[in-house]
């Protein structure tokens, strides 16, 4: 058996790591017994392979190497004074006279936020700003949503058991699902606004061997879409040119480093405006 894990991740909420010394001392509850079984399985591991190559930061300058080491030390809570000094060199002070962040190269740079709600607002405003700066027209694409048969009245009592997925949804329900905040739809948006040249971040490991990984950066080159209801359109394939890898990717029929990201169908639980929940199937890039 081969399995993967991350030793630098936090333990589960209100739980302990399987290799915690207190695991297995008590077995009064079912949870404690499950933990003890997990620890027993952990002790049967005979070989560990540590993966050290960083697949997201692979540039080769001295500063890039330094940043990679700092990130590794930070994950294990082992930062040195030298690491802290290096991080301070990357801080733009509010009193800075050169106003470095006004440089054009930072105008459309990625932004890391603490809350998904902040991320969504920045993305919404950033899409409009980028299209305006580049004199491009934003194209709007909607997801293709399906709900369980009989669930269109989402305020009614739901019947348990397997249901047939249907796309014939009331317009009011469809519009409500499309306009939910991303945080209320498992971070899979109902509406995407894009234009050619727009910088994007890949949010899933599609093909790690080609650098199409979670956190990978690129720019929109083109797309394939199709009409759906009421004159709206849905994305089938989005073509992205990768920009943050040192490995050239060549796919037949596409320019170098251009990769397709296809729409996928996933089941998600949506939190509705009345605080009720509805499970839907959403197809989106």
mmCIF file of C-alpha atoms in Angstrom:
data_model
loop_
_atom_site.group_PDB
_atom_site.id
_atom_site.type_symbol
_atom_site.label_atom_id
_atom_site.label_comp_id
_atom_site.label_asym_id
_atom_site.label_seq_id
_atom_site.Cartn_x
_atom_site.Cartn_y
_atom_site.Cartn_z
ATOM 1 C CA UNK A 1 0.000 0.000 0.000
ATOM 2 C CA UNK A 2 1.256 3.460 -0.924
ATOM 3 C CA UNK A 3 -0.257 6.586 0.619
ATOM 4 C CA UNK A 4 0.694 10.248 0.743
ATOM 5 C CA UNK A 5 0.629 12.808 3.512
ATOM 6 C CA UNK A 6 2.056 16.092 4.711
ATOM 7 C CA UNK A 7 3.916 16.097 8.026
ATOM 8 C CA UNK A 8 3.753 19.886 8.190
ATOM 9 C CA UNK A 9 -0.024 20.083 8.162
ATOM 10 C CA UNK A 10 -2.016 20.838 11.278
ATOM 11 C CA UNK A 11 -3.738 17.904 13.012
ATOM 12 C CA UNK A 12 -7.474 17.379 12.394
ATOM 13 C CA UNK A 13 -9.814 19.778 14.197
ATOM 14 C CA UNK A 14 -10.273 18.671 17.828
ATOM 15 C CA UNK A 15 -8.110 15.623 17.068
ATOM 16 C CA UNK A 16 -4.510 14.571 17.558
ATOM 17 C CA UNK A 17 -1.912 13.240 15.163
ATOM 18 C CA UNK A 18 -1.803 9.457 14.873
ATOM 19 C CA UNK A 19 1.786 9.480 16.110
ATOM 20 C CA UNK A 20 0.900 11.497 19.232
ATOM 21 C CA UNK A 21 2.224 9.763 22.360
ATOM 22 C CA UNK A 22 -1.192 9.924 24.063
ATOM 23 C CA UNK A 23 -2.981 8.000 21.300
ATOM 24 C CA UNK A 24 -3.897 4.500 22.450
ATOM 25 C CA UNK A 25 -3.633 5.159 26.184
ATOM 26 C CA UNK A 26 -7.425 5.126 26.484
ATOM 27 C CA UNK A 27 -10.020 3.171 24.550
ATOM 28 C CA UNK A 28 -13.276 4.038 26.213
ATOM 29 C CA UNK A 29 -14.962 5.663 23.245
ATOM 30 C CA UNK A 30 -15.355 4.555 19.647
ATOM 31 C CA UNK A 31 -13.316 7.550 18.521
ATOM 32 C CA UNK A 32 -10.432 6.635 20.833
ATOM 33 C CA UNK A 33 -10.548 3.064 19.563
ATOM 34 C CA UNK A 34 -10.438 4.265 15.948
ATOM 35 C CA UNK A 35 -7.440 6.451 16.797
ATOM 36 C CA UNK A 36 -5.665 3.474 18.378
ATOM 37 C CA UNK A 37 -6.300 1.367 15.272
ATOM 38 C CA UNK A 38 -4.933 4.191 13.126
ATOM 39 C CA UNK A 39 -1.799 4.419 15.254
ATOM 40 C CA UNK A 40 -1.310 0.660 14.943
ATOM 41 C CA UNK A 41 -1.541 0.958 11.166
ATOM 42 C CA UNK A 42 0.913 3.861 11.256
ATOM 43 C CA UNK A 43 3.485 1.752 13.128
ATOM 44 C CA UNK A 44 3.359 -0.810 10.320
ATOM 45 C CA UNK A 45 4.823 1.687 7.846
ATOM 46 C CA UNK A 46 8.244 0.352 6.856
ATOM 47 C CA UNK A 47 9.506 2.918 4.358
ATOM 48 C CA UNK A 48 9.035 6.665 3.989
ATOM 49 C CA UNK A 49 9.978 8.670 0.895
ATOM 50 C CA UNK A 50 10.328 12.410 1.522
ATOM 51 C CA UNK A 51 9.556 14.540 -1.540
ATOM 52 C CA UNK A 52 11.714 17.660 -1.427
ATOM 53 C CA UNK A 53 11.346 19.120 -4.918
ATOM 54 C CA UNK A 54 9.105 22.184 -4.875
ATOM 55 C CA UNK A 55 6.785 21.927 -7.877
ATOM 56 C CA UNK A 56 5.402 25.478 -7.601
ATOM 57 C CA UNK A 57 8.532 27.602 -7.127
ATOM 58 C CA UNK A 58 11.103 26.239 -9.575
ATOM 59 C CA UNK A 59 12.969 29.319 -10.791
ATOM 60 C CA UNK A 60 16.708 29.136 -10.248
ATOM 61 C CA UNK A 61 18.009 32.517 -9.063
ATOM 62 C CA UNK A 62 19.748 32.872 -5.698
ATOM 63 C CA UNK A 63 16.734 34.727 -4.283
ATOM 64 C CA UNK A 64 14.396 31.985 -5.526
ATOM 65 C CA UNK A 65 16.503 29.356 -3.742
ATOM 66 C CA UNK A 66 16.469 31.469 -0.586
ATOM 67 C CA UNK A 67 12.682 31.865 -0.734
ATOM 68 C CA UNK A 68 12.182 28.118 -1.167
ATOM 69 C CA UNK A 69 14.290 27.420 1.923
ATOM 70 C CA UNK A 70 12.422 30.050 3.940
ATOM 71 C CA UNK A 71 9.070 28.539 2.934
ATOM 72 C CA UNK A 72 10.260 25.091 3.998
ATOM 73 C CA UNK A 73 11.512 26.366 7.355
ATOM 74 C CA UNK A 74 8.278 28.288 7.886
ATOM 75 C CA UNK A 75 6.140 25.175 7.375
ATOM 76 C CA UNK A 76 8.076 23.315 10.073
ATOM 77 C CA UNK A 77 8.259 26.298 12.453
ATOM 78 C CA UNK A 78 12.048 26.382 12.117
ATOM 79 C CA UNK A 79 12.705 29.894 10.786
ATOM 80 C CA UNK A 80 16.110 31.321 11.649
ATOM 81 C CA UNK A 81 16.967 34.964 12.308
ATOM 82 C CA UNK A 82 18.426 35.044 8.812
ATOM 83 C CA UNK A 83 15.088 33.869 7.403
ATOM 84 C CA UNK A 84 13.240 36.626 9.269
ATOM 85 C CA UNK A 85 15.686 39.238 7.974
ATOM 86 C CA UNK A 86 15.160 37.994 4.423
ATOM 87 C CA UNK A 87 11.366 38.178 4.777
ATOM 88 C CA UNK A 88 11.647 41.769 6.032
ATOM 89 C CA UNK A 89 13.382 42.698 2.770
ATOM 90 C CA UNK A 90 10.183 41.725 0.933
ATOM 91 C CA UNK A 91 7.905 44.009 2.973
ATOM 92 C CA UNK A 92 6.699 47.233 1.338
ATOM 93 C CA UNK A 93 6.363 49.799 4.104
ATOM 94 C CA UNK A 94 3.405 52.188 4.135
ATOM 95 C CA UNK A 95 5.856 55.072 4.378
ATOM 96 C CA UNK A 96 7.872 53.931 1.366
ATOM 97 C CA UNK A 97 8.611 56.930 -0.857
ATOM 98 C CA UNK A 98 9.247 54.949 -4.033
ATOM 99 C CA UNK A 99 5.690 53.509 -3.965
ATOM 100 C CA UNK A 100 6.897 50.151 -5.283
ATOM 101 C CA UNK A 101 3.427 48.631 -5.496
ATOM 102 C CA UNK A 102 2.465 51.253 -8.089
ATOM 103 C CA UNK A 103 4.871 49.581 -10.520
ATOM 104 C CA UNK A 104 2.992 48.166 -13.522
ATOM 105 C CA UNK A 105 4.436 44.661 -12.947
ATOM 106 C CA UNK A 106 2.459 44.459 -9.681
ATOM 107 C CA UNK A 107 -0.791 45.821 -11.126
ATOM 108 C CA UNK A 108 -2.268 42.394 -11.822
ATOM 109 C CA UNK A 109 -0.175 40.306 -9.441
ATOM 110 C CA UNK A 110 -1.693 37.485 -7.394
ATOM 111 C CA UNK A 111 -2.966 38.454 -3.941
ATOM 112 C CA UNK A 112 -3.096 36.102 -0.943
ATOM 113 C CA UNK A 113 -5.971 36.816 1.439
ATOM 114 C CA UNK A 114 -7.040 35.461 4.798
ATOM 115 C CA UNK A 115 -10.709 35.030 3.911
ATOM 116 C CA UNK A 116 -12.396 33.576 0.829
ATOM 117 C CA UNK A 117 -14.898 36.438 0.875
ATOM 118 C CA UNK A 118 -12.031 38.917 0.428
ATOM 119 C CA UNK A 119 -10.598 36.787 -2.381
ATOM 120 C CA UNK A 120 -13.934 36.732 -4.209
ATOM 121 C CA UNK A 121 -14.361 40.509 -3.972
ATOM 122 C CA UNK A 122 -10.804 41.139 -5.176
ATOM 123 C CA UNK A 123 -11.367 38.767 -8.107
ATOM 124 C CA UNK A 124 -14.665 40.431 -9.030
ATOM 125 C CA UNK A 125 -13.127 43.913 -9.068
ATOM 126 C CA UNK A 126 -9.881 42.635 -10.591
ATOM 127 C CA UNK A 127 -11.656 41.091 -13.591
ATOM 128 C CA UNK A 128 -13.278 44.403 -14.439
ATOM 129 C CA UNK A 129 -10.047 46.335 -13.861
ATOM 130 C CA UNK A 130 -7.985 43.996 -16.041
ATOM 131 C CA UNK A 131 -10.475 44.117 -18.906
ATOM 132 C CA UNK A 132 -10.545 47.910 -18.658
ATOM 133 C CA UNK A 133 -6.732 48.189 -18.551
ATOM 134 C CA UNK A 134 -6.291 45.840 -21.525
ATOM 135 C CA UNK A 135 -9.250 47.252 -23.483
ATOM 136 C CA UNK A 136 -10.794 43.771 -23.624
ATOM 137 C CA UNK A 137 -14.433 42.720 -23.430
ATOM 138 C CA UNK A 138 -15.361 40.479 -20.500
ATOM 139 C CA UNK A 139 -17.150 37.276 -21.492
ATOM 140 C CA UNK A 140 -19.623 35.868 -18.960
ATOM 141 C CA UNK A 141 -20.098 32.118 -18.584
ATOM 142 C CA UNK A 142 -22.606 30.299 -16.378
ATOM 143 C CA UNK A 143 -22.404 26.870 -14.809
ATOM 144 C CA UNK A 144 -24.693 24.014 -15.822
ATOM 145 C CA UNK A 145 -26.544 22.997 -12.656
ATOM 146 C CA UNK A 146 -28.640 19.926 -11.916
ATOM 147 C CA UNK A 147 -30.728 19.212 -8.836
ATOM 148 C CA UNK A 148 -32.417 16.122 -7.474
ATOM 149 C CA UNK A 149 -35.877 15.449 -8.830
ATOM 150 C CA UNK A 150 -38.391 17.018 -6.464
ATOM 151 C CA UNK A 151 -35.851 19.408 -4.901
ATOM 152 C CA UNK A 152 -36.856 22.450 -6.951
ATOM 153 C CA UNK A 153 -38.926 23.618 -4.010
ATOM 154 C CA UNK A 154 -35.770 23.964 -1.926
ATOM 155 C CA UNK A 155 -37.688 25.180 1.125
ATOM 156 C CA UNK A 156 -39.776 21.989 1.349
ATOM 157 C CA UNK A 157 -38.857 18.908 3.353
ATOM 158 C CA UNK A 158 -36.433 16.757 1.366
ATOM 159 C CA UNK A 159 -37.118 13.050 0.906
ATOM 160 C CA UNK A 160 -34.145 10.769 1.580
ATOM 161 C CA UNK A 161 -32.709 8.296 -0.911
ATOM 162 C CA UNK A 162 -31.121 8.430 -4.341
ATOM 163 C CA UNK A 163 -32.727 10.801 -6.839
ATOM 164 C CA UNK A 164 -32.487 11.392 -10.552
ATOM 165 C CA UNK A 165 -30.565 14.538 -11.517
ATOM 166 C CA UNK A 166 -32.576 16.997 -13.612
ATOM 167 C CA UNK A 167 -31.561 20.245 -15.330
ATOM 168 C CA UNK A 168 -35.126 21.498 -15.801
ATOM 169 C CA UNK A 169 -35.006 23.949 -12.898
ATOM 170 C CA UNK A 170 -37.251 26.900 -12.159
ATOM 171 C CA UNK A 171 -35.669 30.113 -13.398
ATOM 172 C CA UNK A 172 -35.783 31.684 -9.937
ATOM 173 C CA UNK A 173 -33.950 28.702 -8.438
ATOM 174 C CA UNK A 174 -31.379 28.685 -11.237
ATOM 175 C CA UNK A 175 -30.674 32.405 -10.853
ATOM 176 C CA UNK A 176 -30.419 32.014 -7.086
ATOM 177 C CA UNK A 177 -27.856 29.192 -7.444
ATOM 178 C CA UNK A 178 -25.814 31.143 -9.993
ATOM 179 C CA UNK A 179 -25.620 34.212 -7.762
ATOM 180 C CA UNK A 180 -24.645 32.467 -4.538
ATOM 181 C CA UNK A 181 -21.356 33.659 -3.014
ATOM 182 C CA UNK A 182 -18.559 31.237 -3.861
ATOM 183 C CA UNK A 183 -18.193 30.337 -0.205
ATOM 184 C CA UNK A 184 -21.819 29.124 -0.270
ATOM 185 C CA UNK A 185 -21.243 26.845 -3.276
ATOM 186 C CA UNK A 186 -18.096 24.989 -2.203
ATOM 187 C CA UNK A 187 -15.957 27.619 -3.986
ATOM 188 C CA UNK A 188 -17.192 26.479 -7.402
ATOM 189 C CA UNK A 189 -18.622 29.638 -8.978
ATOM 190 C CA UNK A 190 -21.904 29.809 -10.808
ATOM 191 C CA UNK A 191 -20.669 32.697 -12.961
ATOM 192 C CA UNK A 192 -17.202 33.213 -14.460
ATOM 193 C CA UNK A 193 -16.074 36.453 -16.097
ATOM 194 C CA UNK A 194 -12.959 36.147 -18.258
ATOM 195 C CA UNK A 195 -11.199 37.733 -21.204
ATOM 196 C CA UNK A 196 -8.176 36.866 -23.303
ATOM 197 C CA UNK A 197 -4.863 37.587 -21.600
ATOM 198 C CA UNK A 198 -6.367 37.519 -18.095
ATOM 199 C CA UNK A 199 -4.054 36.019 -15.431
ATOM 200 C CA UNK A 200 -5.542 33.005 -13.644
ATOM 201 C CA UNK A 201 -4.552 30.501 -10.962
ATOM 202 C CA UNK A 202 -5.221 26.784 -11.397
ATOM 203 C CA UNK A 203 -7.077 25.360 -8.397
ATOM 204 C CA UNK A 204 -6.726 21.624 -8.980
ATOM 205 C CA UNK A 205 -4.022 19.085 -9.778
ATOM 206 C CA UNK A 206 -4.970 18.252 -13.369
ATOM 207 C CA UNK A 207 -1.572 16.978 -14.603
ATOM 208 C CA UNK A 208 1.333 17.377 -12.177
ATOM 209 C CA UNK A 209 3.832 16.000 -14.704
ATOM 210 C CA UNK A 210 3.018 18.959 -16.974
ATOM 211 C CA UNK A 211 2.937 21.593 -14.243
ATOM 212 C CA UNK A 212 -0.866 21.869 -14.364
ATOM 213 C CA UNK A 213 -1.125 21.840 -10.583
ATOM 214 C CA UNK A 214 -3.024 23.531 -7.787
ATOM 215 C CA UNK A 215 -1.503 26.997 -7.472
ATOM 216 C CA UNK A 216 -0.084 27.056 -10.997
ATOM 217 C CA UNK A 217 -0.308 30.391 -12.794
ATOM 218 C CA UNK A 218 -1.180 31.170 -16.378
ATOM 219 C CA UNK A 219 -3.035 33.483 -18.738
ATOM 220 C CA UNK A 220 -6.213 32.836 -20.707
ATOM 221 C CA UNK A 221 -5.534 32.209 -24.401
ATOM 222 C CA UNK A 222 -8.900 31.044 -25.716
ATOM 223 C CA UNK A 223 -11.887 28.847 -24.897
ATOM 224 C CA UNK A 224 -14.607 26.599 -26.286
ATOM 225 C CA UNK A 225 -18.126 27.412 -25.119
ATOM 226 C CA UNK A 226 -21.701 26.512 -25.964
ATOM 227 C CA UNK A 227 -25.134 28.115 -25.609
ATOM 228 C CA UNK A 228 -27.410 27.144 -22.740
ATOM 229 C CA UNK A 229 -30.709 28.611 -21.543
ATOM 230 C CA UNK A 230 -31.914 32.195 -22.030
ATOM 231 C CA UNK A 231 -29.049 33.220 -24.310
ATOM 232 C CA UNK A 232 -26.397 32.433 -21.702
ATOM 233 C CA UNK A 233 -23.262 30.415 -22.438
ATOM 234 C CA UNK A 234 -21.269 27.757 -20.591
ATOM 235 C CA UNK A 235 -17.579 26.916 -20.823
ATOM 236 C CA UNK A 236 -16.531 23.491 -22.087
ATOM 237 C CA UNK A 237 -12.760 24.037 -22.346
ATOM 238 C CA UNK A 238 -10.499 26.878 -21.239
ATOM 239 C CA UNK A 239 -7.043 27.139 -22.840
ATOM 240 C CA UNK A 240 -4.347 28.538 -20.559
ATOM 241 C CA UNK A 241 -0.704 29.365 -21.244
ATOM 242 C CA UNK A 242 1.368 28.381 -18.204
ATOM 243 C CA UNK A 243 3.655 31.152 -16.953
ATOM 244 C CA UNK A 244 5.327 29.982 -13.739
ATOM 245 C CA UNK A 245 7.079 26.745 -14.708
ATOM 246 C CA UNK A 246 10.515 25.986 -16.146
ATOM 247 C CA UNK A 247 9.264 22.892 -17.996
ATOM 248 C CA UNK A 248 8.013 23.382 -21.544
ATOM 249 C CA UNK A 249 4.739 21.578 -22.188
ATOM 250 C CA UNK A 250 3.850 20.574 -25.732
ATOM 251 C CA UNK A 251 0.409 19.213 -26.605
ATOM 252 C CA UNK A 252 -0.430 18.263 -30.176
ATOM 253 C CA UNK A 253 -2.305 21.036 -31.937
ATOM 254 C CA UNK A 254 -1.585 23.672 -29.268
ATOM 255 C CA UNK A 255 1.175 26.299 -28.923
ATOM 256 C CA UNK A 256 4.005 25.627 -26.417
ATOM 257 C CA UNK A 257 2.934 25.722 -22.746
ATOM 258 C CA UNK A 258 -0.759 26.012 -23.643
ATOM 259 C CA UNK A 259 -2.916 23.446 -21.842
ATOM 260 C CA UNK A 260 -6.669 22.734 -21.857
ATOM 261 C CA UNK A 261 -8.712 22.899 -18.657
ATOM 262 C CA UNK A 262 -11.980 21.034 -19.197
ATOM 263 C CA UNK A 263 -15.275 21.555 -17.416
ATOM 264 C CA UNK A 264 -16.033 18.913 -14.795
ATOM 265 C CA UNK A 265 -19.216 17.890 -12.993
ATOM 266 C CA UNK A 266 -19.053 17.704 -9.204
ATOM 267 C CA UNK A 267 -21.631 17.304 -6.467
ATOM 268 C CA UNK A 268 -21.632 20.234 -4.055
ATOM 269 C CA UNK A 269 -23.710 21.294 -1.079
ATOM 270 C CA UNK A 270 -24.977 24.854 -1.403
ATOM 271 C CA UNK A 271 -25.948 27.049 1.517
ATOM 272 C CA UNK A 272 -29.050 28.934 0.431
ATOM 273 C CA UNK A 273 -30.087 32.466 1.470
ATOM 274 C CA UNK A 274 -32.593 31.064 4.001
ATOM 275 C CA UNK A 275 -29.769 29.021 5.649
ATOM 276 C CA UNK A 276 -31.123 25.742 4.275
ATOM 277 C CA UNK A 277 -28.866 23.421 2.277
ATOM 278 C CA UNK A 278 -29.290 21.895 -1.168
ATOM 279 C CA UNK A 279 -27.042 19.360 -2.891
ATOM 280 C CA UNK A 280 -26.616 20.036 -6.604
ATOM 281 C CA UNK A 281 -24.458 18.804 -9.461
ATOM 282 C CA UNK A 282 -22.505 21.670 -11.025
ATOM 283 C CA UNK A 283 -20.521 21.608 -14.269
ATOM 284 C CA UNK A 284 -17.923 24.353 -14.426
ATOM 285 C CA UNK A 285 -14.302 24.892 -15.426
#
